[in-house]
Amino acid sequence: MLPLRCSWSLARSSYSTKARKQLVARYSGEFPEKLLNRKQKAPTHMYIANAEAAARISQYLEPHFQSSGCDTVMELNSGAGYFTRHLLDRESQFRRIILLESMDHFMPKIQELHALYPERVKVRQGDFVNLWKLVYMDKMDGGSRVADLLSDVPQKAFTDDINMLVFGAVGSYPFFKHLINSLIFQTSLFNLGRCEMILAMPPPIYIHLTCNNEIGYLIYRSTSVLFQILFEHEFIAKVPREHFLPQQTVYSPTKSSKLGKVQSINPEYLYLVKFTPRRNLHELCQSQDLPALWFFIKQNYVSRRNRIIPNLEKWVPGCGPRLIINPQYSESVKPIYSDELPKKLPQYSCQSTTMSTRNYYPGINIYTQFGDLLPSQMLTLFSQFRQWPEYGESSFLASLENALLKLETANDEPNLEDGVTLPEEDDAEADEMLEEESPEPASTSAKRRRKASS
């Protein structure tokens, strides 16, 4: 009898060979072998694989395109150009179409579109999904990679209407973290205006970004809180995962996994979603205070079980009573999209709501934890903290300055990606849900195995 691991490997090899032959037979004329020869655990770059899928997505987006007055659209990794054709058909609306492509294989075909529509179609080769890496490289050598990649993007004031629409299929968690950092530190993409994203993305990432604390503290994290404070988001539809390349491996939960309930939600689909930076963001939190808000949330969510009053009293001693005895009237928040039915949303995800700096948590006491607060309540808490007279002399500002100094002098990519490394509890398990497929150093793998077995 073959050992279990060996027999499983043979079965997977047989299945993979058959599946690969089918993919090659169907798509080899238009897609490179790199996208067909094997399934990936968590692809970061994805391509619409056929005309039927592009037509279905175009139908889903019809009302969103009609309601938008934006005349510029950017398509990420247009590949074989199936969805690009639908953008070209909207000649009266999209006067400028920016095609960003990261693979050499597709460039000749995309350049043909530029030759046909030289004024309307602009082409750039670059990896928009890994924009944070380009920011890092520019920082290290003083280059202009980001500026060159975004040179065709129109610039508008933050409070104006959106400057462009962005469409694509993205499976990279660091990409979404970079969008948050771009808003916080007013750099990169959102330094040019409030672009609206319409993306197909893996369910676990969307649930992580849009959940509330009812799902549990392992999934509801600082990134969830920041994303919901900064962005308005809307779920549009589920689109079959099989209509995108590369194909993804089937998720097989283990008994020890704490994330099975999230990983097992709609693995056969991608979620088509829309999100936009809030127009009134700088009214909710002044632009110069956004780094302080970011640090306040990141620091206090190192453990979501941290208690609010004991933690804040480390920065402002004796502040507890003013939180417990709060005479202010609480302002409720409302759903932004009134026609969005909660029962039609993906499991664990929440409606996007308005934000308020007066949405106080009811009945706060010395046992209340940061993980008990919803995003708007966390924003309210920061607003209270920011307005206390002791804020200007508190040790919080020294900690913030130290964190920003580390960010400024970061000399490796992980520090740039995460801002400042503030490890949260159960990080290894959370990364399991959101990780990309990338080679891992042997020493790191060995450490994780030893930790798991201990």
Tab-separated table of C-alpha atoms in Angstrom:
chain	number	residue	atom	x	y	z
A	1	MET	CA	0.000	0.000	0.000
A	2	LEU	CA	1.336	3.408	-0.953
A	3	PRO	CA	1.915	5.896	1.868
A	4	LEU	CA	-0.925	8.409	2.171
A	5	ARG	CA	1.219	11.371	1.086
A	6	CYS	CA	2.523	9.499	-1.963
A	7	SER	CA	-0.929	8.300	-3.109
A	8	TRP	CA	-2.369	11.790	-2.659
A	9	SER	CA	0.464	13.271	-4.714
A	10	LEU	CA	-0.122	10.746	-7.530
A	11	ALA	CA	-3.848	11.487	-7.559
A	12	ARG	CA	-3.231	15.215	-7.619
A	13	SER	CA	-0.657	14.810	-10.386
A	14	SER	CA	-3.097	12.777	-12.490
A	15	TYR	CA	-5.897	15.253	-11.937
A	16	SER	CA	-3.632	18.220	-12.576
A	17	THR	CA	-2.372	16.740	-15.847
A	18	LYS	CA	-5.917	16.169	-17.100
A	19	ALA	CA	-7.107	19.596	-16.030
A	20	ARG	CA	-4.057	21.246	-17.557
A	21	LYS	CA	-4.631	19.544	-20.916
A	22	GLN	CA	-8.217	20.787	-20.927
A	23	LEU	CA	-7.129	24.317	-20.130
A	24	VAL	CA	-4.411	24.279	-22.778
A	25	ALA	CA	-6.830	22.944	-25.386
A	26	ARG	CA	-9.317	25.704	-24.625
A	27	TYR	CA	-7.113	28.736	-24.009
A	28	SER	CA	-3.620	28.126	-25.422
A	29	GLY	CA	-4.284	30.270	-28.474
A	30	GLU	CA	-4.652	33.421	-26.397
A	31	PHE	CA	-3.000	32.864	-23.012
A	32	PRO	CA	0.609	31.972	-22.136
A	33	GLU	CA	1.484	28.597	-20.690
A	34	LYS	CA	2.356	30.274	-17.403
A	35	LEU	CA	-1.356	30.849	-16.765
A	36	LEU	CA	-2.372	27.348	-17.829
A	37	ASN	CA	0.237	24.858	-16.650
A	38	ARG	CA	-0.810	24.651	-13.001
A	39	LYS	CA	-3.334	25.845	-10.492
A	40	GLN	CA	-2.219	28.344	-7.883
A	41	LYS	CA	-3.077	28.548	-4.214
A	42	ALA	CA	-3.812	32.281	-4.164
A	43	PRO	CA	-3.231	34.032	-7.509
A	44	THR	CA	-2.564	37.741	-7.158
A	45	HIS	CA	-3.091	38.639	-10.842
A	46	MET	CA	-6.138	37.246	-12.621
A	47	TYR	CA	-7.430	37.465	-16.191
A	48	ILE	CA	-10.931	37.186	-17.632
A	49	ALA	CA	-10.727	33.976	-19.630
A	50	ASN	CA	-13.559	34.197	-22.164
A	51	ALA	CA	-16.048	36.476	-23.897
A	52	GLU	CA	-19.052	35.053	-22.033
A	53	ALA	CA	-17.611	36.049	-18.652
A	54	ALA	CA	-16.766	39.540	-19.933
A	55	ALA	CA	-20.304	40.006	-21.249
A	56	ARG	CA	-21.818	38.912	-17.930
A	57	ILE	CA	-19.589	41.274	-15.964
A	58	SER	CA	-20.458	44.108	-18.350
A	59	GLN	CA	-24.153	43.494	-17.653
A	60	TYR	CA	-23.551	43.600	-13.912
A	61	LEU	CA	-21.700	46.894	-14.250
A	62	GLU	CA	-24.172	48.565	-16.623
A	63	PRO	CA	-26.059	50.527	-13.906
A	64	HIS	CA	-22.801	51.541	-12.224
A	65	PHE	CA	-21.331	52.828	-15.467
A	66	GLN	CA	-24.549	54.692	-16.276
A	67	SER	CA	-24.594	56.442	-12.904
A	68	SER	CA	-20.959	57.527	-13.216
A	69	GLY	CA	-20.033	60.723	-14.973
A	70	CYS	CA	-16.360	59.753	-15.129
A	71	ASP	CA	-14.826	59.693	-18.624
A	72	THR	CA	-11.598	57.855	-17.747
A	73	VAL	CA	-11.307	54.152	-17.025
A	74	MET	CA	-8.253	52.052	-16.215
A	75	GLU	CA	-8.248	48.308	-16.827
A	76	LEU	CA	-5.747	46.184	-14.953
A	77	ASN	CA	-4.257	43.232	-16.827
A	78	SER	CA	-6.619	43.355	-19.787
A	79	GLY	CA	-4.964	40.209	-21.187
A	80	ALA	CA	-6.826	38.895	-24.227
A	81	GLY	CA	-8.980	42.027	-24.273
A	82	TYR	CA	-12.388	40.470	-23.680
A	83	PHE	CA	-13.585	43.168	-21.298
A	84	THR	CA	-11.661	45.893	-23.134
A	85	ARG	CA	-14.058	45.486	-26.050
A	86	HIS	CA	-16.988	46.417	-23.819
A	87	LEU	CA	-15.150	49.527	-22.652
A	88	LEU	CA	-14.412	50.495	-26.266
A	89	ASP	CA	-18.113	50.131	-27.085
A	90	ARG	CA	-18.866	52.944	-24.604
A	91	GLU	CA	-17.364	55.579	-26.845
A	92	SER	CA	-19.643	58.375	-25.645
A	93	GLN	CA	-18.716	57.784	-22.001
A	94	PHE	CA	-15.106	56.623	-21.801
A	95	ARG	CA	-13.026	59.098	-23.743
A	96	ARG	CA	-9.811	57.763	-22.239
A	97	ILE	CA	-9.059	54.085	-21.613
A	98	ILE	CA	-5.819	53.273	-19.807
A	99	LEU	CA	-4.647	49.676	-20.201
A	100	LEU	CA	-2.056	48.476	-17.689
A	101	GLU	CA	-0.507	45.096	-18.406
A	102	SER	CA	2.160	43.222	-16.475
A	103	MET	CA	2.842	40.314	-18.887
A	104	ASP	CA	4.947	40.657	-22.040
A	105	HIS	CA	2.799	38.052	-23.806
A	106	PHE	CA	-0.194	40.387	-24.120
A	107	MET	CA	1.632	43.589	-25.037
A	108	PRO	CA	1.619	43.242	-28.870
A	109	LYS	CA	-2.162	42.824	-28.946
A	110	ILE	CA	-2.697	45.708	-26.536
A	111	GLN	CA	-0.375	47.948	-28.549
A	112	GLU	CA	-2.544	47.219	-31.596
A	113	LEU	CA	-5.479	48.808	-29.757
A	114	HIS	CA	-3.387	51.898	-29.126
A	115	ALA	CA	-2.518	52.023	-32.830
A	116	LEU	CA	-6.215	51.820	-33.729
A	117	TYR	CA	-7.275	54.413	-31.125
A	118	PRO	CA	-4.152	56.520	-30.503
A	119	GLU	CA	-5.967	59.372	-28.719
A	120	ARG	CA	-8.406	57.253	-26.728
A	121	VAL	CA	-6.420	54.172	-25.662
A	122	LYS	CA	-3.260	54.646	-23.614
A	123	VAL	CA	-1.026	51.662	-22.829
A	124	ARG	CA	1.431	51.181	-20.008
A	125	GLN	CA	3.366	48.066	-19.093
A	126	GLY	CA	3.719	47.669	-15.355
A	127	ASP	CA	2.537	45.798	-12.308
A	128	PHE	CA	-0.246	47.882	-10.782
A	129	VAL	CA	-1.232	45.075	-8.397
A	130	ASN	CA	2.221	45.322	-6.817
A	131	LEU	CA	2.152	49.100	-6.766
A	132	TRP	CA	3.521	49.077	-3.221
A	133	LYS	CA	6.690	47.420	-4.518
A	134	LEU	CA	7.157	50.179	-7.084
A	135	VAL	CA	6.768	52.747	-4.307
A	136	TYR	CA	9.467	50.926	-2.360
A	137	MET	CA	11.826	50.788	-5.351
A	138	ASP	CA	11.311	54.500	-6.074
A	139	LYS	CA	12.074	55.244	-2.454
A	140	MET	CA	15.310	53.269	-2.568
A	141	ASP	CA	16.761	54.748	-5.774
A	142	GLY	CA	14.815	57.984	-6.271
A	143	GLY	CA	13.132	56.587	-9.378
A	144	SER	CA	9.846	57.618	-10.986
A	145	ARG	CA	8.229	54.240	-11.671
A	146	VAL	CA	4.912	55.102	-10.011
A	147	ALA	CA	4.708	58.523	-11.668
A	148	ASP	CA	5.459	56.981	-15.071
A	149	LEU	CA	2.886	54.222	-14.615
A	150	LEU	CA	0.171	56.704	-13.604
A	151	SER	CA	1.185	59.483	-16.003
A	152	ASP	CA	-2.084	59.232	-17.991
A	153	VAL	CA	-4.307	59.441	-14.890
A	154	PRO	CA	-6.180	62.760	-14.592
A	155	GLN	CA	-5.682	64.644	-11.347
A	156	LYS	CA	-8.530	66.146	-9.313
A	157	ALA	CA	-8.978	67.587	-5.855
A	158	PHE	CA	-9.940	65.009	-3.243
A	159	THR	CA	-13.370	66.538	-2.654
A	160	ASP	CA	-14.193	66.631	-6.376
A	161	ASP	CA	-15.911	63.843	-8.258
A	162	ILE	CA	-13.900	60.689	-8.898
A	163	ASN	CA	-10.973	61.128	-11.274
A	164	MET	CA	-11.231	57.663	-12.869
A	165	LEU	CA	-12.716	54.182	-12.661
A	166	VAL	CA	-10.400	51.210	-12.132
A	167	PHE	CA	-11.476	47.716	-13.201
A	168	GLY	CA	-9.625	44.438	-12.724
A	169	ALA	CA	-9.372	41.117	-10.901
A	170	VAL	CA	-7.026	41.233	-7.910
A	171	GLY	CA	-6.170	38.557	-5.354
A	172	SER	CA	-3.349	40.343	-3.558
A	173	TYR	CA	-3.951	41.287	0.082
A	174	PRO	CA	-0.911	43.663	0.157
A	175	PHE	CA	-2.557	45.567	-2.703
A	176	PHE	CA	-5.535	46.451	-0.510
A	177	LYS	CA	-3.267	47.343	2.401
A	178	HIS	CA	-1.405	49.687	0.073
A	179	LEU	CA	-4.665	51.408	-0.890
A	180	ILE	CA	-5.264	52.093	2.802
A	181	ASN	CA	-1.738	53.453	3.252
A	182	SER	CA	-2.102	55.581	0.123
A	183	LEU	CA	-5.124	57.319	1.648
A	184	ILE	CA	-3.568	57.661	5.092
A	185	PHE	CA	-0.260	59.109	3.926
A	186	GLN	CA	-1.634	60.852	0.794
A	187	THR	CA	0.794	59.205	-1.594
A	188	SER	CA	0.745	57.017	-4.676
A	189	LEU	CA	-2.628	56.434	-6.361
A	190	PHE	CA	-4.956	58.519	-4.168
A	191	ASN	CA	-2.637	61.487	-4.314
A	192	LEU	CA	-4.172	62.068	-7.764
A	193	GLY	CA	-7.802	62.030	-6.625
A	194	ARG	CA	-10.556	59.711	-5.474
A	195	CYS	CA	-10.551	56.896	-8.020
A	196	GLU	CA	-13.373	54.377	-7.854
A	197	MET	CA	-12.410	50.700	-7.839
A	198	ILE	CA	-14.563	47.962	-9.363
A	199	LEU	CA	-12.738	44.707	-8.717
A	200	ALA	CA	-13.274	40.966	-8.777
A	201	MET	CA	-11.640	39.670	-5.600
A	202	PRO	CA	-11.479	36.493	-3.480
A	203	PRO	CA	-14.307	36.151	-0.907
A	204	PRO	CA	-11.987	35.807	2.141
A	205	ILE	CA	-10.324	39.174	1.478
A	206	TYR	CA	-13.637	40.969	0.931
A	207	ILE	CA	-15.155	39.434	4.061
A	208	HIS	CA	-12.066	40.385	6.076
A	209	LEU	CA	-12.267	44.010	4.893
A	210	THR	CA	-16.037	44.457	5.339
A	211	CYS	CA	-16.938	42.302	8.358
A	212	ASN	CA	-17.863	43.511	11.842
A	213	ASN	CA	-16.922	42.167	15.259
A	214	GLU	CA	-19.684	39.551	15.248
A	215	ILE	CA	-17.491	37.296	13.116
A	216	GLY	CA	-14.875	37.097	15.870
A	217	TYR	CA	-11.671	38.917	16.633
A	218	LEU	CA	-9.513	36.660	14.459
A	219	ILE	CA	-11.044	38.083	11.251
A	220	TYR	CA	-12.167	41.535	12.449
A	221	ARG	CA	-8.855	43.346	12.649
A	222	SER	CA	-7.322	46.791	12.380
A	223	THR	CA	-7.331	46.552	8.571
A	224	SER	CA	-11.088	45.883	8.651
A	225	VAL	CA	-11.683	48.981	10.779
A	226	LEU	CA	-9.451	51.228	8.673
A	227	PHE	CA	-10.923	50.067	5.372
A	228	GLN	CA	-14.498	50.745	6.467
A	229	ILE	CA	-13.624	54.176	7.862
A	230	LEU	CA	-11.808	55.216	4.679
A	231	PHE	CA	-13.956	53.653	1.941
A	232	GLU	CA	-17.566	53.300	0.907
A	233	HIS	CA	-18.068	49.773	-0.422
A	234	GLU	CA	-20.792	47.965	-2.329
A	235	PHE	CA	-21.227	44.301	-3.221
A	236	ILE	CA	-22.339	43.864	-6.839
A	237	ALA	CA	-22.409	40.162	-7.737
A	238	LYS	CA	-20.723	36.779	-7.575
A	239	VAL	CA	-18.848	35.710	-10.707
A	240	PRO	CA	-17.678	32.117	-11.297
A	241	ARG	CA	-14.010	31.602	-10.432
A	242	GLU	CA	-13.576	29.179	-13.333
A	243	HIS	CA	-13.937	32.084	-15.774
A	244	PHE	CA	-10.612	33.569	-14.616
A	245	LEU	CA	-7.033	32.479	-15.169
A	246	PRO	CA	-4.929	31.137	-13.599
A	247	GLN	CA	-7.113	28.495	-12.008
A	248	GLN	CA	-7.060	28.153	-8.229
A	249	THR	CA	-6.458	25.041	-6.162
A	250	VAL	CA	-9.387	23.640	-4.217
A	251	TYR	CA	-9.369	24.717	-0.587
A	252	SER	CA	-9.161	21.762	1.805
A	253	PRO	CA	-9.667	22.837	5.437
A	254	THR	CA	-7.647	21.145	8.143
A	255	LYS	CA	-8.950	20.232	11.564
A	256	SER	CA	-6.626	22.735	13.219
A	257	SER	CA	-7.627	25.654	10.962
A	258	LYS	CA	-9.473	28.441	12.749
A	259	LEU	CA	-10.444	30.035	9.459
A	260	GLY	CA	-12.397	27.274	7.799
A	261	LYS	CA	-15.699	29.113	8.168
A	262	VAL	CA	-14.350	31.992	6.072
A	263	GLN	CA	-12.220	30.035	3.611
A	264	SER	CA	-15.125	27.747	2.778
A	265	ILE	CA	-17.502	30.589	1.797
A	266	ASN	CA	-18.092	30.644	-1.969
A	267	PRO	CA	-14.651	29.337	-3.031
A	268	GLU	CA	-16.121	28.712	-6.493
A	269	TYR	CA	-16.715	32.449	-6.977
A	270	LEU	CA	-15.018	35.826	-6.983
A	271	TYR	CA	-16.886	38.797	-5.562
A	272	LEU	CA	-17.465	41.717	-7.906
A	273	VAL	CA	-17.394	44.798	-5.674
A	274	LYS	CA	-17.117	48.577	-5.843
A	275	PHE	CA	-15.389	50.844	-3.346
A	276	THR	CA	-14.518	54.528	-3.284
A	277	PRO	CA	-12.709	56.791	-0.794
A	278	ARG	CA	-15.207	58.808	1.217
A	279	ARG	CA	-15.620	62.300	-0.180
A	280	ASN	CA	-16.008	63.718	3.365
A	281	LEU	CA	-13.024	61.804	4.773
A	282	HIS	CA	-11.108	64.969	5.622
A	283	GLU	CA	-14.168	66.336	7.425
A	284	LEU	CA	-14.283	63.211	9.586
A	285	CYS	CA	-10.550	63.350	10.207
A	286	GLN	CA	-8.317	66.167	9.025
A	287	SER	CA	-5.666	65.051	6.575
A	288	GLN	CA	-2.823	65.871	8.991
A	289	ASP	CA	-4.451	63.637	11.626
A	290	LEU	CA	-4.875	60.570	9.403
A	291	PRO	CA	-1.469	59.085	10.365
A	292	ALA	CA	-2.464	59.488	14.032
A	293	LEU	CA	-5.786	57.717	13.364
A	294	TRP	CA	-3.918	54.931	11.565
A	295	PHE	CA	-1.480	54.489	14.457
A	296	PHE	CA	-4.241	54.744	17.089
A	297	ILE	CA	-6.158	51.881	15.450
A	298	LYS	CA	-3.127	49.745	14.604
A	299	GLN	CA	-1.648	50.084	18.082
A	300	ASN	CA	-4.849	49.363	19.977
A	301	TYR	CA	-5.760	46.406	17.763
A	302	VAL	CA	-2.464	44.637	18.349
A	303	SER	CA	-4.836	42.581	20.478
A	304	ARG	CA	-8.535	43.170	19.893
A	305	ARG	CA	-9.080	42.105	23.506
A	306	ASN	CA	-7.197	45.159	24.783
A	307	ARG	CA	-9.391	47.120	27.171
A	308	ILE	CA	-10.091	50.678	26.147
A	309	ILE	CA	-9.817	52.618	29.404
A	310	PRO	CA	-6.642	50.944	30.777
A	311	ASN	CA	-4.938	51.401	27.393
A	312	LEU	CA	-5.888	55.055	26.939
A	313	GLU	CA	-4.915	55.879	30.512
A	314	LYS	CA	-1.355	54.902	29.621
A	315	TRP	CA	-1.353	57.917	27.299
A	316	VAL	CA	-3.718	60.212	29.231
A	317	PRO	CA	-3.800	59.234	32.918
A	318	GLY	CA	-7.199	59.579	34.574
A	319	CYS	CA	-9.186	59.790	31.319
A	320	GLY	CA	-11.484	56.892	32.240
A	321	PRO	CA	-14.260	58.847	33.996
A	322	ARG	CA	-14.787	61.196	31.028
A	323	LEU	CA	-15.407	58.150	28.826
A	324	ILE	CA	-17.748	56.467	31.312
A	325	ILE	CA	-19.696	59.648	32.102
A	326	ASN	CA	-20.378	60.945	28.611
A	327	PRO	CA	-23.275	63.436	28.387
A	328	GLN	CA	-23.041	63.720	24.609
A	329	TYR	CA	-25.900	62.514	22.415
A	330	SER	CA	-24.889	59.627	20.160
A	331	GLU	CA	-25.433	60.020	16.431
A	332	SER	CA	-26.436	56.846	14.636
A	333	VAL	CA	-25.022	55.788	11.262
A	334	LYS	CA	-27.099	54.816	8.246
A	335	PRO	CA	-26.574	52.489	5.270
A	336	ILE	CA	-25.176	54.349	2.259
A	337	TYR	CA	-26.904	52.175	-0.328
A	338	SER	CA	-30.527	52.015	0.806
A	339	ASP	CA	-31.493	49.550	-1.924
A	340	GLU	CA	-28.845	47.042	-0.781
A	341	LEU	CA	-30.543	44.187	1.078
A	342	PRO	CA	-28.472	42.737	3.945
A	343	LYS	CA	-29.758	39.228	3.256
A	344	LYS	CA	-28.242	39.371	-0.247
A	345	LEU	CA	-24.780	40.272	1.007
A	346	PRO	CA	-22.085	37.603	1.393
A	347	GLN	CA	-22.047	35.867	4.742
A	348	TYR	CA	-20.330	37.925	7.492
A	349	SER	CA	-19.934	41.038	5.305
A	350	CYS	CA	-21.715	44.243	6.332
A	351	GLN	CA	-23.425	47.106	4.593
A	352	SER	CA	-21.385	50.206	4.055
A	353	THR	CA	-22.607	52.963	6.361
A	354	THR	CA	-22.050	56.622	6.905
A	355	MET	CA	-19.347	57.533	9.419
A	356	SER	CA	-19.678	59.864	12.374
A	357	THR	CA	-17.403	61.347	15.002
A	358	ARG	CA	-20.322	61.285	17.460
A	359	ASN	CA	-21.278	57.616	17.277
A	360	TYR	CA	-20.459	56.757	20.897
A	361	TYR	CA	-20.275	53.194	22.150
A	362	PRO	CA	-23.151	52.748	24.652
A	363	GLY	CA	-22.314	51.971	28.267
A	364	ILE	CA	-18.533	51.954	28.033
A	365	ASN	CA	-16.820	50.700	31.199
A	366	ILE	CA	-13.409	49.511	32.354
A	367	TYR	CA	-14.018	46.086	30.805
A	368	THR	CA	-14.972	47.305	27.324
A	369	GLN	CA	-12.538	46.037	24.697
A	370	PHE	CA	-11.441	47.691	21.463
A	371	GLY	CA	-12.804	44.680	19.616
A	372	ASP	CA	-16.296	45.582	20.864
A	373	LEU	CA	-16.319	48.794	18.820
A	374	LEU	CA	-17.616	49.124	15.276
A	375	PRO	CA	-15.542	51.230	12.830
A	376	SER	CA	-17.619	54.382	13.314
A	377	GLN	CA	-17.389	53.995	17.097
A	378	MET	CA	-13.617	53.614	16.804
A	379	LEU	CA	-13.463	56.806	14.749
A	380	THR	CA	-15.544	58.535	17.435
A	381	LEU	CA	-13.207	57.317	20.162
A	382	PHE	CA	-10.182	58.690	18.300
A	383	SER	CA	-11.982	62.007	17.776
A	384	GLN	CA	-12.624	62.236	21.529
A	385	PHE	CA	-9.013	61.354	22.286
A	386	ARG	CA	-7.740	63.896	19.757
A	387	GLN	CA	-9.766	66.712	21.353
A	388	TRP	CA	-8.588	66.176	24.931
A	389	PRO	CA	-6.355	69.025	26.153
A	390	GLU	CA	-3.714	66.496	27.258
A	391	TYR	CA	-3.331	65.142	23.700
A	392	GLY	CA	-0.623	67.611	22.716
A	393	GLU	CA	1.606	66.580	25.626
A	394	SER	CA	0.730	62.882	25.702
A	395	SER	CA	3.187	60.060	25.170
A	396	PHE	CA	0.976	58.961	22.257
A	397	LEU	CA	2.578	61.606	20.035
A	398	ALA	CA	6.076	60.406	20.911
A	399	SER	CA	5.068	56.836	20.037
A	400	LEU	CA	3.499	58.052	16.792
A	401	GLU	CA	6.624	60.002	15.857
A	402	ASN	CA	8.764	56.956	16.533
A	403	ALA	CA	6.496	54.785	14.379
A	404	LEU	CA	6.583	57.269	11.496
A	405	LEU	CA	10.370	57.473	11.774
A	406	LYS	CA	10.582	53.695	11.440
A	407	LEU	CA	8.317	53.923	8.421
A	408	GLU	CA	10.476	56.608	6.846
A	409	THR	CA	13.690	54.656	7.371
A	410	ALA	CA	12.271	51.230	6.502
A	411	ASN	CA	14.845	49.463	4.366
A	412	ASP	CA	13.000	46.290	3.485
A	413	GLU	CA	9.810	45.501	1.621
A	414	PRO	CA	7.767	43.953	4.467
A	415	ASN	CA	8.120	47.119	6.533
A	416	LEU	CA	6.975	49.207	3.589
A	417	GLU	CA	4.046	46.910	2.900
A	418	ASP	CA	2.782	46.883	6.460
A	419	GLY	CA	3.666	50.445	7.320
A	420	VAL	CA	5.190	49.766	10.699
A	421	THR	CA	5.367	46.208	11.911
A	422	LEU	CA	2.855	45.877	14.740
A	423	PRO	CA	2.310	42.114	15.051
A	424	GLU	CA	-1.242	41.201	15.977
A	425	GLU	CA	-2.281	38.114	17.866
A	426	ASP	CA	-2.920	35.024	15.739
A	427	ASP	CA	-1.165	36.636	12.783
A	428	ALA	CA	-0.068	33.262	11.420
A	429	GLU	CA	-3.649	32.020	11.253
A	430	ALA	CA	-4.925	35.240	9.673
A	431	ASP	CA	-2.156	35.145	7.072
A	432	GLU	CA	-3.296	31.624	6.199
A	433	MET	CA	-6.536	33.131	4.943
A	434	LEU	CA	-4.969	35.979	3.001
A	435	GLU	CA	-1.556	34.684	1.992
A	436	GLU	CA	-0.221	34.778	-1.541
A	437	GLU	CA	1.557	31.912	-3.166
A	438	SER	CA	5.207	32.764	-2.894
A	439	PRO	CA	8.376	30.874	-2.047
A	440	GLU	CA	9.018	30.781	1.666
A	441	PRO	CA	12.482	30.550	3.185
A	442	ALA	CA	13.171	27.126	4.591
A	443	SER	CA	14.009	28.518	8.003
A	444	THR	CA	10.615	30.245	8.196
A	445	SER	CA	8.804	27.060	7.192
A	446	ALA	CA	10.684	25.069	9.791
A	447	LYS	CA	9.820	27.581	12.495
A	448	ARG	CA	6.136	27.397	11.635
A	449	ARG	CA	6.186	23.584	11.692
A	450	ARG	CA	7.854	23.584	15.089
A	451	LYS	CA	5.309	26.094	16.374
A	452	ALA	CA	2.413	24.039	15.036
A	453	SER	CA	3.678	20.834	16.607
A	454	SER	CA	4.407	22.369	20.003
